[in-house]
Amino acid sequence: MSQMPRQAALPKCPSCAEPVESGDLFCGACGQDLSVLPGPPQDHPTLTMTGSAAPGDGVAWPDPGPAGSGGPSAAHLPSDLPGTDSGDTPLPGHEPDPEGSAGAGVRFDRAPEPEEYPLQAPDPRLAAGTAAPAGSAQLCVACRAGRVDGDGYCENCGHAQPRERDHVERESGPVAAVSDRGLRHHRNEDAFAVGHTTLPDGTPAALAVVCDGVSSATRPDDASLAASRVAGDLLLAALPRGTHPQQAMHEAIVAAAQAVNALAEEPATAREHAPHQNAPACTIVGAIVTSGLLVVGWVGDSRAYWVPTDRGAPPARLTEDDSWAAQMVAAGLMSEAEAYADERAHAITGWLGADAYELEPHTASFKPDRPGAVVVCTDGLWNYAETAEEMSEVVPPDAAVRPLHGARVLVGHALDGGGHDNVTVAVLPFPAPPQGAGSA
């Protein structure tokens, strides 16, 4: 679909796109300094693809290619990590559908963003506990001099202060997650849910759900928040009842899709400010870890990786993107490096939302034979550690013991790389499997 034509209108704030009057020094909506207008960054937001092609069934693993080709896909299927997709098809033998490889009409109608926003979220690598004492005046994070009024603006420089979702950290039992706005976006459109529970036999279970709002749609932040909350709540309710983890993951993704679809039906906010944009949409990826079993599920291009504690063992990428780039690789039309270097690489072919194709959740189960960590993340991280080997290099060796520290380090890696997108990371430790348990 071609870019939507722009209508003549009042000048807009480069941060929040609200109309501003000529001569204004600051935006009345977000406090953006209008005296300096930086250029747009080289961003890679999550975008939707529209067209006749639909994603293939199950998990479409790219052909690893001839031996010695150097392609990173060879590490996707380590011999000690066999699995099946949601249709009980062995993953190594699941071939991509060549007819589903081509799509048309990529939508790139996203407004350009400033090079950098002056309000940065807290650095996740800094120690917690630096908040101002109760009762003391809050200082502006931009000028570090003015006091912040009750509306969240600096009385000295007028800047709006960071919002609650700009940087979020959470632990739940053995699992932890961190989400950060990044260095180039004016808001965080990612969201996550983490939790832990027990199965009917008393076996512990940990879970994480990570969602990435589609930037070319309306209210992407609301979509990711609704999907992650609904999916997380359903998993926490279904697992103790005895629902098989893979079935529970499938049901959670379906419920998340319904929650995002419902956002498009809200009359008070239905495309009021952007009538030509898509309905609210997001991607989703989730993981469940129980004794000896690892289950993942996804729609879109958010990913899950397996990183063994013994770095001599091969890591693996557990998901396959619903994206233009993945379709090009699966069809053999491009190498992975060529596809992901293309400007269309991040155009997704599967997502949650009322404008999506027929929903086809992907799920897969694995039985690793050694301890390790599962990394669940948005493309804000894997853009800077794409292959399983690259991810293994940046995951701290003690990530399975200190998951929150591991998530902070990975978010810091993305920020050090440029922070072009929102970044969200969850780390789930996978304990040593019970004695005598073999791979399924």
Tab-separated table of C-alpha atoms in Angstrom, residues 9-424:
chain	number	residue	atom	x	y	z
A	9	ALA	CA	-2.257	21.582	8.387
A	10	LEU	CA	-0.736	23.490	11.253
A	11	PRO	CA	2.890	22.699	12.063
A	12	LYS	CA	3.203	19.624	14.278
A	13	CYS	CA	5.408	18.824	17.233
A	14	PRO	CA	8.197	16.464	16.089
A	15	SER	CA	7.792	14.469	19.304
A	16	CYS	CA	4.053	13.855	19.732
A	17	ALA	CA	2.688	15.240	16.388
A	18	GLU	CA	0.249	17.566	18.154
A	19	PRO	CA	-0.450	20.891	16.313
A	20	VAL	CA	1.621	23.865	17.473
A	21	GLU	CA	1.343	27.580	16.761
A	22	SER	CA	4.013	29.475	14.858
A	23	GLY	CA	6.436	31.013	17.333
A	24	ASP	CA	5.824	28.470	20.106
A	25	LEU	CA	9.011	27.603	21.972
A	26	PHE	CA	7.670	24.401	23.584
A	27	CYS	CA	4.929	21.920	22.729
A	28	GLY	CA	1.957	22.312	25.043
A	29	ALA	CA	1.252	18.550	24.923
A	30	CYS	CA	4.628	16.981	25.643
A	31	GLY	CA	6.985	19.876	26.401
A	32	GLN	CA	9.251	19.252	23.356
A	33	ASP	CA	11.734	22.052	22.710
A	34	LEU	CA	10.661	23.407	19.296
A	35	SER	CA	13.728	25.577	18.768
A	36	VAL	CA	15.798	22.592	17.610
A	37	LEU	CA	14.458	20.047	15.106
A	38	PRO	CA	16.882	17.127	14.671
A	39	GLY	CA	16.770	14.965	11.552
A	40	PRO	CA	15.031	11.558	11.426
A	41	PRO	CA	16.976	8.456	12.527
A	42	GLN	CA	17.646	5.315	10.534
A	43	ASP	CA	14.931	3.450	12.364
A	44	HIS	CA	13.551	-0.036	11.824
A	45	PRO	CA	10.093	-0.075	13.435
A	46	THR	CA	7.811	-3.063	13.329
A	47	LEU	CA	5.565	-2.663	10.287
A	48	THR	CA	2.713	-4.645	8.812
A	49	MET	CA	2.645	-6.139	5.331
A	50	THR	CA	-0.630	-6.350	3.416
A	51	GLY	CA	-1.165	-8.495	0.370
A	52	SER	CA	-2.418	-11.863	-0.787
A	53	ALA	CA	0.358	-13.975	0.696
A	54	ALA	CA	-0.306	-15.523	4.061
A	55	PRO	CA	2.233	-16.987	6.457
A	56	GLY	CA	2.849	-20.705	6.247
A	57	ASP	CA	1.542	-23.225	8.701
A	58	GLY	CA	3.495	-24.160	11.786
A	59	VAL	CA	7.184	-23.342	12.062
A	60	ALA	CA	8.946	-22.661	8.757
A	61	TRP	CA	12.629	-23.294	9.395
A	62	PRO	CA	14.907	-21.923	6.643
A	63	ASP	CA	17.062	-24.357	4.728
A	64	PRO	CA	20.415	-24.420	6.532
A	65	GLY	CA	22.175	-24.504	3.166
A	66	PRO	CA	25.252	-26.465	2.166
A	67	ALA	CA	27.913	-27.298	4.675
A	68	GLY	CA	30.438	-24.557	5.146
A	69	SER	CA	28.130	-21.867	3.790
A	70	GLY	CA	28.518	-19.855	6.975
A	71	GLY	CA	24.788	-19.202	7.275
A	72	PRO	CA	23.581	-18.637	10.845
A	73	SER	CA	20.489	-20.813	10.387
A	74	ALA	CA	22.549	-23.956	10.967
A	75	ALA	CA	22.448	-23.213	14.695
A	76	HIS	CA	18.651	-23.078	14.817
A	77	LEU	CA	18.314	-26.828	15.272
A	78	PRO	CA	20.998	-28.226	17.605
A	79	SER	CA	20.875	-31.981	17.876
A	80	ASP	CA	20.203	-31.838	21.580
A	81	LEU	CA	17.094	-29.657	21.121
A	82	PRO	CA	14.550	-31.592	19.016
A	83	GLY	CA	10.944	-30.385	18.977
A	84	THR	CA	7.604	-30.344	17.249
A	85	ASP	CA	5.334	-27.587	16.049
A	86	SER	CA	1.719	-27.112	17.123
A	87	GLY	CA	0.653	-29.786	14.617
A	88	ASP	CA	3.090	-32.370	16.050
A	89	THR	CA	5.270	-32.070	12.932
A	90	PRO	CA	9.002	-32.617	13.554
A	91	LEU	CA	10.688	-29.241	13.217
A	92	PRO	CA	13.742	-30.382	11.211
A	93	GLY	CA	11.532	-31.815	8.465
A	94	HIS	CA	9.072	-28.955	8.254
A	95	GLU	CA	9.634	-27.326	4.884
A	96	PRO	CA	8.610	-23.735	4.019
A	97	ASP	CA	5.801	-23.092	1.600
A	98	PRO	CA	7.352	-21.570	-1.540
A	99	GLU	CA	4.024	-20.126	-2.634
A	100	GLY	CA	3.766	-18.128	0.603
A	101	SER	CA	7.079	-16.423	0.108
A	102	ALA	CA	6.012	-13.379	-1.815
A	103	GLY	CA	3.982	-10.480	-0.535
A	104	ALA	CA	3.055	-7.115	-1.950
A	105	GLY	CA	2.114	-3.710	-0.672
A	106	VAL	CA	4.341	-3.043	2.304
A	107	ARG	CA	3.007	-0.175	4.344
A	108	PHE	CA	5.542	2.496	5.309
A	109	ASP	CA	3.255	5.346	6.339
A	110	ARG	CA	4.972	6.004	9.645
A	111	ALA	CA	5.860	9.611	10.391
A	112	PRO	CA	9.601	10.389	10.726
A	113	GLU	CA	10.969	10.806	14.236
A	114	PRO	CA	13.668	13.108	15.609
A	115	GLU	CA	17.228	11.817	15.787
A	116	GLU	CA	17.147	11.691	19.586
A	117	TYR	CA	14.646	12.682	22.234
A	118	PRO	CA	15.968	14.780	25.117
A	119	LEU	CA	14.244	12.680	27.784
A	120	GLN	CA	16.051	9.425	28.297
A	121	ALA	CA	14.709	6.531	30.348
A	122	PRO	CA	16.829	5.431	33.318
A	123	ASP	CA	19.863	3.403	32.309
A	124	PRO	CA	19.054	-0.228	33.221
A	125	ARG	CA	22.702	-0.825	34.120
A	126	LEU	CA	22.551	1.640	37.000
A	127	ALA	CA	21.781	0.330	40.445
A	128	ALA	CA	18.230	0.717	41.691
A	129	GLY	CA	17.341	2.734	44.725
A	130	THR	CA	18.344	6.203	43.511
A	131	ALA	CA	14.856	7.700	43.752
A	132	ALA	CA	14.442	10.942	45.646
A	133	PRO	CA	13.374	10.639	49.296
A	134	ALA	CA	9.673	10.830	50.016
A	135	GLY	CA	8.439	14.379	50.329
A	136	SER	CA	11.365	15.963	48.465
A	137	ALA	CA	10.821	17.933	45.233
A	138	GLN	CA	11.325	15.919	42.063
A	139	LEU	CA	14.008	17.360	39.774
A	140	CYS	CA	13.636	17.527	36.015
A	141	VAL	CA	15.530	14.750	34.252
A	142	ALA	CA	16.368	17.106	31.344
A	143	CYS	CA	17.806	20.239	32.978
A	144	ARG	CA	18.405	18.733	36.470
A	145	ALA	CA	17.520	22.121	37.970
A	146	GLY	CA	13.801	22.803	37.735
A	147	ARG	CA	11.105	21.256	39.909
A	148	VAL	CA	8.417	19.067	38.358
A	149	ASP	CA	4.856	20.322	38.803
A	150	GLY	CA	1.791	18.217	39.460
A	151	ASP	CA	1.124	17.801	35.732
A	152	GLY	CA	4.529	16.248	35.109
A	153	TYR	CA	6.247	19.270	33.498
A	154	CYS	CA	9.433	21.054	34.537
A	155	GLU	CA	8.810	24.534	35.929
A	156	ASN	CA	12.206	25.651	34.633
A	157	CYS	CA	12.564	24.285	31.083
A	158	GLY	CA	9.051	23.031	30.374
A	159	HIS	CA	10.017	19.476	29.482
A	160	ALA	CA	7.546	16.669	30.141
A	161	GLN	CA	8.993	14.003	32.408
A	162	PRO	CA	9.444	10.320	31.456
A	163	ARG	CA	6.322	8.207	31.600
A	164	GLU	CA	5.884	5.094	33.695
A	165	ARG	CA	6.390	2.727	30.765
A	166	ASP	CA	9.617	4.375	29.597
A	167	HIS	CA	11.550	1.876	31.710
A	168	VAL	CA	10.003	-1.109	33.496
A	169	GLU	CA	11.674	-3.923	35.438
A	170	ARG	CA	9.918	-6.862	37.054
A	171	GLU	CA	10.778	-10.164	38.726
A	172	SER	CA	8.457	-13.074	39.450
A	173	GLY	CA	10.051	-16.064	41.084
A	174	PRO	CA	12.779	-17.366	38.759
A	175	VAL	CA	11.877	-15.177	35.756
A	176	ALA	CA	12.596	-11.476	35.154
A	177	ALA	CA	12.036	-8.924	32.397
A	178	VAL	CA	13.115	-5.383	31.502
A	179	SER	CA	11.489	-3.027	28.990
A	180	ASP	CA	12.982	0.283	27.844
A	181	ARG	CA	11.858	3.043	25.499
A	182	GLY	CA	15.239	3.143	23.786
A	183	LEU	CA	17.041	6.242	22.570
A	184	ARG	CA	15.047	7.221	19.475
A	185	HIS	CA	11.354	6.721	20.296
A	186	HIS	CA	9.149	9.152	22.193
A	187	ARG	CA	7.206	6.332	23.904
A	188	ASN	CA	7.536	2.656	24.724
A	189	GLU	CA	5.258	0.530	22.532
A	190	ASP	CA	6.498	-2.775	24.015
A	191	ALA	CA	4.928	-4.589	26.949
A	192	PHE	CA	5.505	-7.828	28.838
A	193	ALA	CA	4.066	-10.143	31.477
A	194	VAL	CA	6.026	-12.526	33.699
A	195	GLY	CA	4.816	-14.983	36.317
A	196	HIS	CA	5.315	-18.309	38.042
A	197	THR	CA	2.919	-20.952	39.277
A	198	THR	CA	2.729	-24.695	39.903
A	199	LEU	CA	1.242	-27.548	37.909
A	200	PRO	CA	-1.318	-29.897	39.518
A	201	ASP	CA	1.474	-32.283	40.560
A	202	GLY	CA	3.340	-29.505	42.335
A	203	THR	CA	5.949	-29.002	39.601
A	204	PRO	CA	6.984	-25.325	39.336
A	205	ALA	CA	6.382	-23.447	36.097
A	206	ALA	CA	7.661	-20.046	34.954
A	207	LEU	CA	6.385	-17.999	32.042
A	208	ALA	CA	7.028	-14.816	30.115
A	209	VAL	CA	5.082	-13.025	27.381
A	210	VAL	CA	6.606	-10.182	25.336
A	211	CYS	CA	4.660	-8.006	22.867
A	212	ASP	CA	5.817	-5.349	20.403
A	213	GLY	CA	3.296	-2.771	19.205
A	214	VAL	CA	3.085	-2.302	15.424
A	215	SER	CA	4.280	1.259	14.865
A	216	SER	CA	2.279	1.839	11.675
A	217	ALA	CA	-1.008	1.099	13.486
A	218	THR	CA	-3.028	3.204	15.889
A	219	ARG	CA	-2.422	2.848	19.643
A	220	PRO	CA	0.360	0.258	19.395
A	221	ASP	CA	1.215	0.747	23.069
A	222	ASP	CA	-2.339	-0.143	24.102
A	223	ALA	CA	-2.296	-3.213	21.849
A	224	SER	CA	0.919	-4.633	23.328
A	225	LEU	CA	-0.216	-3.965	26.888
A	226	ALA	CA	-3.611	-5.622	26.377
A	227	ALA	CA	-2.123	-8.667	24.643
A	228	SER	CA	0.614	-9.291	27.215
A	229	ARG	CA	-1.741	-8.938	30.180
A	230	VAL	CA	-4.423	-11.224	28.773
A	231	ALA	CA	-1.943	-13.876	27.661
A	232	GLY	CA	-0.088	-13.833	30.966
A	233	ASP	CA	-3.286	-14.066	32.998
A	234	LEU	CA	-4.599	-16.969	30.932
A	235	LEU	CA	-1.359	-18.952	31.329
A	236	LEU	CA	-1.335	-18.398	35.086
A	237	ALA	CA	-4.924	-19.676	35.254
A	238	ALA	CA	-4.629	-22.589	32.793
A	239	LEU	CA	-1.394	-24.247	33.934
A	240	PRO	CA	-2.520	-25.024	37.531
A	241	ARG	CA	-5.698	-26.597	36.114
A	242	GLY	CA	-3.647	-29.174	34.236
A	243	THR	CA	-3.824	-27.749	30.714
A	244	HIS	CA	-0.815	-28.933	28.754
A	245	PRO	CA	1.676	-26.047	28.444
A	246	GLN	CA	1.652	-26.130	24.640
A	247	GLN	CA	-2.144	-26.057	24.526
A	248	ALA	CA	-2.179	-23.297	27.132
A	249	MET	CA	0.222	-21.238	25.013
A	250	HIS	CA	-2.007	-21.639	21.954
A	251	GLU	CA	-5.065	-20.538	23.943
A	252	ALA	CA	-3.162	-17.585	25.400
A	253	ILE	CA	-2.230	-16.279	21.951
A	254	VAL	CA	-5.825	-16.620	20.743
A	255	ALA	CA	-7.090	-14.741	23.811
A	256	ALA	CA	-4.463	-12.029	23.301
A	257	ALA	CA	-5.595	-11.603	19.692
A	258	GLN	CA	-9.188	-11.188	20.813
A	259	ALA	CA	-8.123	-8.529	23.313
A	260	VAL	CA	-6.317	-6.557	20.608
A	261	ASN	CA	-9.247	-6.940	18.210
A	262	ALA	CA	-11.534	-5.459	20.856
A	263	LEU	CA	-9.478	-2.254	20.901
A	264	ALA	CA	-10.554	-1.504	17.335
A	265	GLU	CA	-14.193	-1.635	18.421
A	266	GLU	CA	-13.935	0.992	21.164
A	267	PRO	CA	-16.033	3.887	19.811
A	268	ALA	CA	-14.409	6.565	21.952
A	269	THR	CA	-10.977	5.956	20.472
A	270	ALA	CA	-11.632	4.173	17.164
A	271	ARG	CA	-9.097	5.838	14.852
A	272	GLU	CA	-10.213	9.249	16.021
A	273	HIS	CA	-6.846	10.912	15.415
A	274	ALA	CA	-5.592	8.757	12.523
A	275	PRO	CA	-8.526	7.428	10.476
A	276	HIS	CA	-6.309	6.095	7.667
A	277	GLN	CA	-4.083	3.939	9.856
A	278	ASN	CA	-4.471	0.255	10.623
A	279	ALA	CA	-6.343	-1.009	13.678
A	280	PRO	CA	-4.312	-1.472	16.894
A	281	ALA	CA	-1.834	-4.319	16.396
A	282	CYS	CA	1.164	-6.015	17.968
A	283	THR	CA	3.371	-9.086	17.786
A	284	ILE	CA	3.622	-11.660	20.564
A	285	VAL	CA	6.097	-14.263	21.780
A	286	GLY	CA	5.875	-16.337	24.938
A	287	ALA	CA	7.746	-19.090	26.738
A	288	ILE	CA	6.862	-21.580	29.475
A	289	VAL	CA	9.500	-23.486	31.437
A	290	THR	CA	8.572	-26.509	33.540
A	291	SER	CA	10.579	-29.475	34.749
A	292	GLY	CA	12.356	-30.773	31.638
A	293	LEU	CA	10.003	-29.035	29.177
A	294	LEU	CA	10.306	-25.769	27.253
A	295	VAL	CA	7.336	-24.419	25.261
A	296	VAL	CA	7.347	-21.343	23.033
A	297	GLY	CA	4.599	-19.650	21.025
A	298	TRP	CA	4.555	-16.615	18.768
A	299	VAL	CA	2.985	-14.538	16.019
A	300	GLY	CA	5.125	-11.905	14.319
A	301	ASP	CA	8.839	-11.189	14.564
A	302	SER	CA	9.512	-11.131	18.298
A	303	ARG	CA	11.805	-14.040	19.158
A	304	ALA	CA	12.872	-16.667	21.689
A	305	TYR	CA	16.428	-18.009	21.989
A	306	TRP	CA	17.931	-20.953	23.861
A	307	VAL	CA	21.345	-20.321	25.441
A	308	PRO	CA	22.847	-23.291	27.342
A	309	THR	CA	24.869	-22.624	30.478
A	310	ASP	CA	27.665	-24.684	28.942
A	311	ARG	CA	28.713	-22.354	26.146
A	312	GLY	CA	30.455	-25.260	24.455
A	313	ALA	CA	26.993	-26.556	23.512
A	314	PRO	CA	25.194	-24.932	20.557
A	315	PRO	CA	22.606	-22.188	21.206
A	316	ALA	CA	19.427	-22.033	19.138
A	317	ARG	CA	16.789	-19.654	17.898
A	318	LEU	CA	13.465	-21.239	18.804
A	319	THR	CA	11.126	-19.107	16.652
A	320	GLU	CA	10.916	-18.203	12.985
A	321	ASP	CA	9.771	-14.688	12.058
A	322	ASP	CA	6.496	-13.932	10.339
A	323	SER	CA	8.228	-11.315	8.191
A	324	TRP	CA	9.172	-10.371	4.654
A	325	ALA	CA	12.822	-11.160	5.326
A	326	ALA	CA	12.051	-14.629	6.698
A	327	GLN	CA	9.882	-15.406	3.670
A	328	MET	CA	12.665	-14.371	1.298
A	329	VAL	CA	15.135	-16.618	3.132
A	330	ALA	CA	12.688	-19.536	3.323
A	331	ALA	CA	12.011	-19.293	-0.410
A	332	GLY	CA	15.733	-19.303	-1.176
A	333	LEU	CA	15.522	-15.916	-2.888
A	334	MET	CA	17.996	-14.193	-0.545
A	335	SER	CA	20.566	-15.040	2.070
A	336	GLU	CA	19.691	-14.113	5.645
A	337	ALA	CA	22.227	-11.273	5.603
A	338	GLU	CA	20.809	-9.861	2.352
A	339	ALA	CA	17.198	-10.140	3.481
A	340	TYR	CA	17.682	-8.420	6.823
A	341	ALA	CA	19.718	-5.635	5.195
A	342	ASP	CA	16.748	-4.769	2.969
A	343	GLU	CA	14.484	-1.895	4.009
A	344	ARG	CA	11.506	-4.275	3.811
A	345	ALA	CA	13.031	-6.749	6.277
A	346	HIS	CA	10.882	-5.725	9.248
A	347	ALA	CA	7.582	-5.755	7.349
A	348	ILE	CA	5.680	-8.466	9.222
A	349	THR	CA	3.306	-10.968	7.655
A	350	GLY	CA	1.670	-12.091	10.892
A	351	TRP	CA	0.394	-10.023	13.822
A	352	LEU	CA	-2.422	-9.676	16.335
A	353	GLY	CA	-5.088	-7.160	15.372
A	354	ALA	CA	-8.396	-6.656	13.591
A	355	ASP	CA	-6.584	-5.987	10.278
A	356	ALA	CA	-4.549	-9.219	10.461
A	357	TYR	CA	-4.866	-12.275	8.292
A	358	GLU	CA	-6.554	-15.319	9.775
A	359	LEU	CA	-4.786	-15.972	13.063
A	360	GLU	CA	-2.256	-18.828	12.926
A	361	PRO	CA	-0.443	-19.120	16.271
A	362	HIS	CA	2.862	-20.991	16.153
A	363	THR	CA	3.803	-23.185	19.107
A	364	ALA	CA	6.687	-25.586	19.649
A	365	SER	CA	7.942	-27.720	22.528
A	366	PHE	CA	11.492	-28.764	23.360
A	367	LYS	CA	13.230	-30.926	25.956
A	368	PRO	CA	16.782	-29.626	26.405
A	369	ASP	CA	19.133	-32.116	28.024
A	370	ARG	CA	21.118	-29.504	29.969
A	371	PRO	CA	20.532	-26.321	31.996
A	372	GLY	CA	20.470	-22.915	30.339
A	373	ALA	CA	18.483	-19.736	29.864
A	374	VAL	CA	15.629	-18.805	27.540
A	375	VAL	CA	15.732	-15.249	26.165
A	376	VAL	CA	12.388	-13.841	24.994
A	377	CYS	CA	12.695	-10.472	23.269
A	378	THR	CA	11.486	-7.922	20.736
A	379	ASP	CA	13.494	-6.890	17.690
A	380	GLY	CA	14.778	-3.946	19.704
A	381	LEU	CA	17.302	-6.444	21.083
A	382	TRP	CA	17.824	-8.989	18.329
A	383	ASN	CA	18.620	-6.241	15.832
A	384	TYR	CA	21.909	-6.065	17.745
A	385	ALA	CA	22.352	-9.827	18.312
A	386	GLU	CA	20.534	-11.531	15.466
A	387	THR	CA	21.927	-15.048	15.273
A	388	ALA	CA	21.836	-17.580	18.088
A	389	GLU	CA	25.627	-17.416	18.321
A	390	GLU	CA	25.583	-13.616	18.641
A	391	MET	CA	22.892	-13.795	21.304
A	392	SER	CA	24.890	-16.401	23.215
A	393	GLU	CA	27.894	-14.067	23.244
A	394	VAL	CA	26.008	-11.178	24.893
A	395	VAL	CA	23.964	-13.202	27.402
A	396	PRO	CA	25.853	-13.120	30.732
A	397	PRO	CA	27.220	-16.510	31.872
A	398	ASP	CA	25.192	-16.258	35.093
A	399	ALA	CA	21.911	-15.291	33.399
A	400	ALA	CA	20.186	-18.449	34.644
A	401	VAL	CA	21.166	-17.574	38.227
A	402	ARG	CA	20.577	-13.804	37.980
A	403	PRO	CA	17.834	-13.353	35.357
A	404	LEU	CA	17.099	-9.691	36.190
A	405	HIS	CA	20.769	-8.817	35.873
A	406	GLY	CA	20.874	-10.725	32.599
A	407	ALA	CA	17.869	-8.817	31.221
A	408	ARG	CA	19.451	-5.505	32.247
A	409	VAL	CA	22.701	-6.395	30.505
A	410	LEU	CA	20.862	-7.326	27.303
A	411	VAL	CA	18.858	-4.086	27.300
A	412	GLY	CA	22.108	-2.223	27.896
A	413	HIS	CA	23.632	-4.002	24.902
A	414	ALA	CA	20.803	-2.701	22.697
A	415	LEU	CA	21.202	0.844	24.039
A	416	ASP	CA	24.957	0.724	23.482
A	417	GLY	CA	24.258	-0.375	19.908
A	418	GLY	CA	22.141	2.709	19.237
A	419	GLY	CA	18.770	1.998	20.865
A	420	HIS	CA	16.902	2.653	17.613
A	421	ASP	CA	13.774	0.833	18.824
A	422	ASN	CA	11.971	0.010	22.041
A	423	VAL	CA	13.661	-2.990	23.636
A	424	THR	CA	12.102	-5.634	25.869
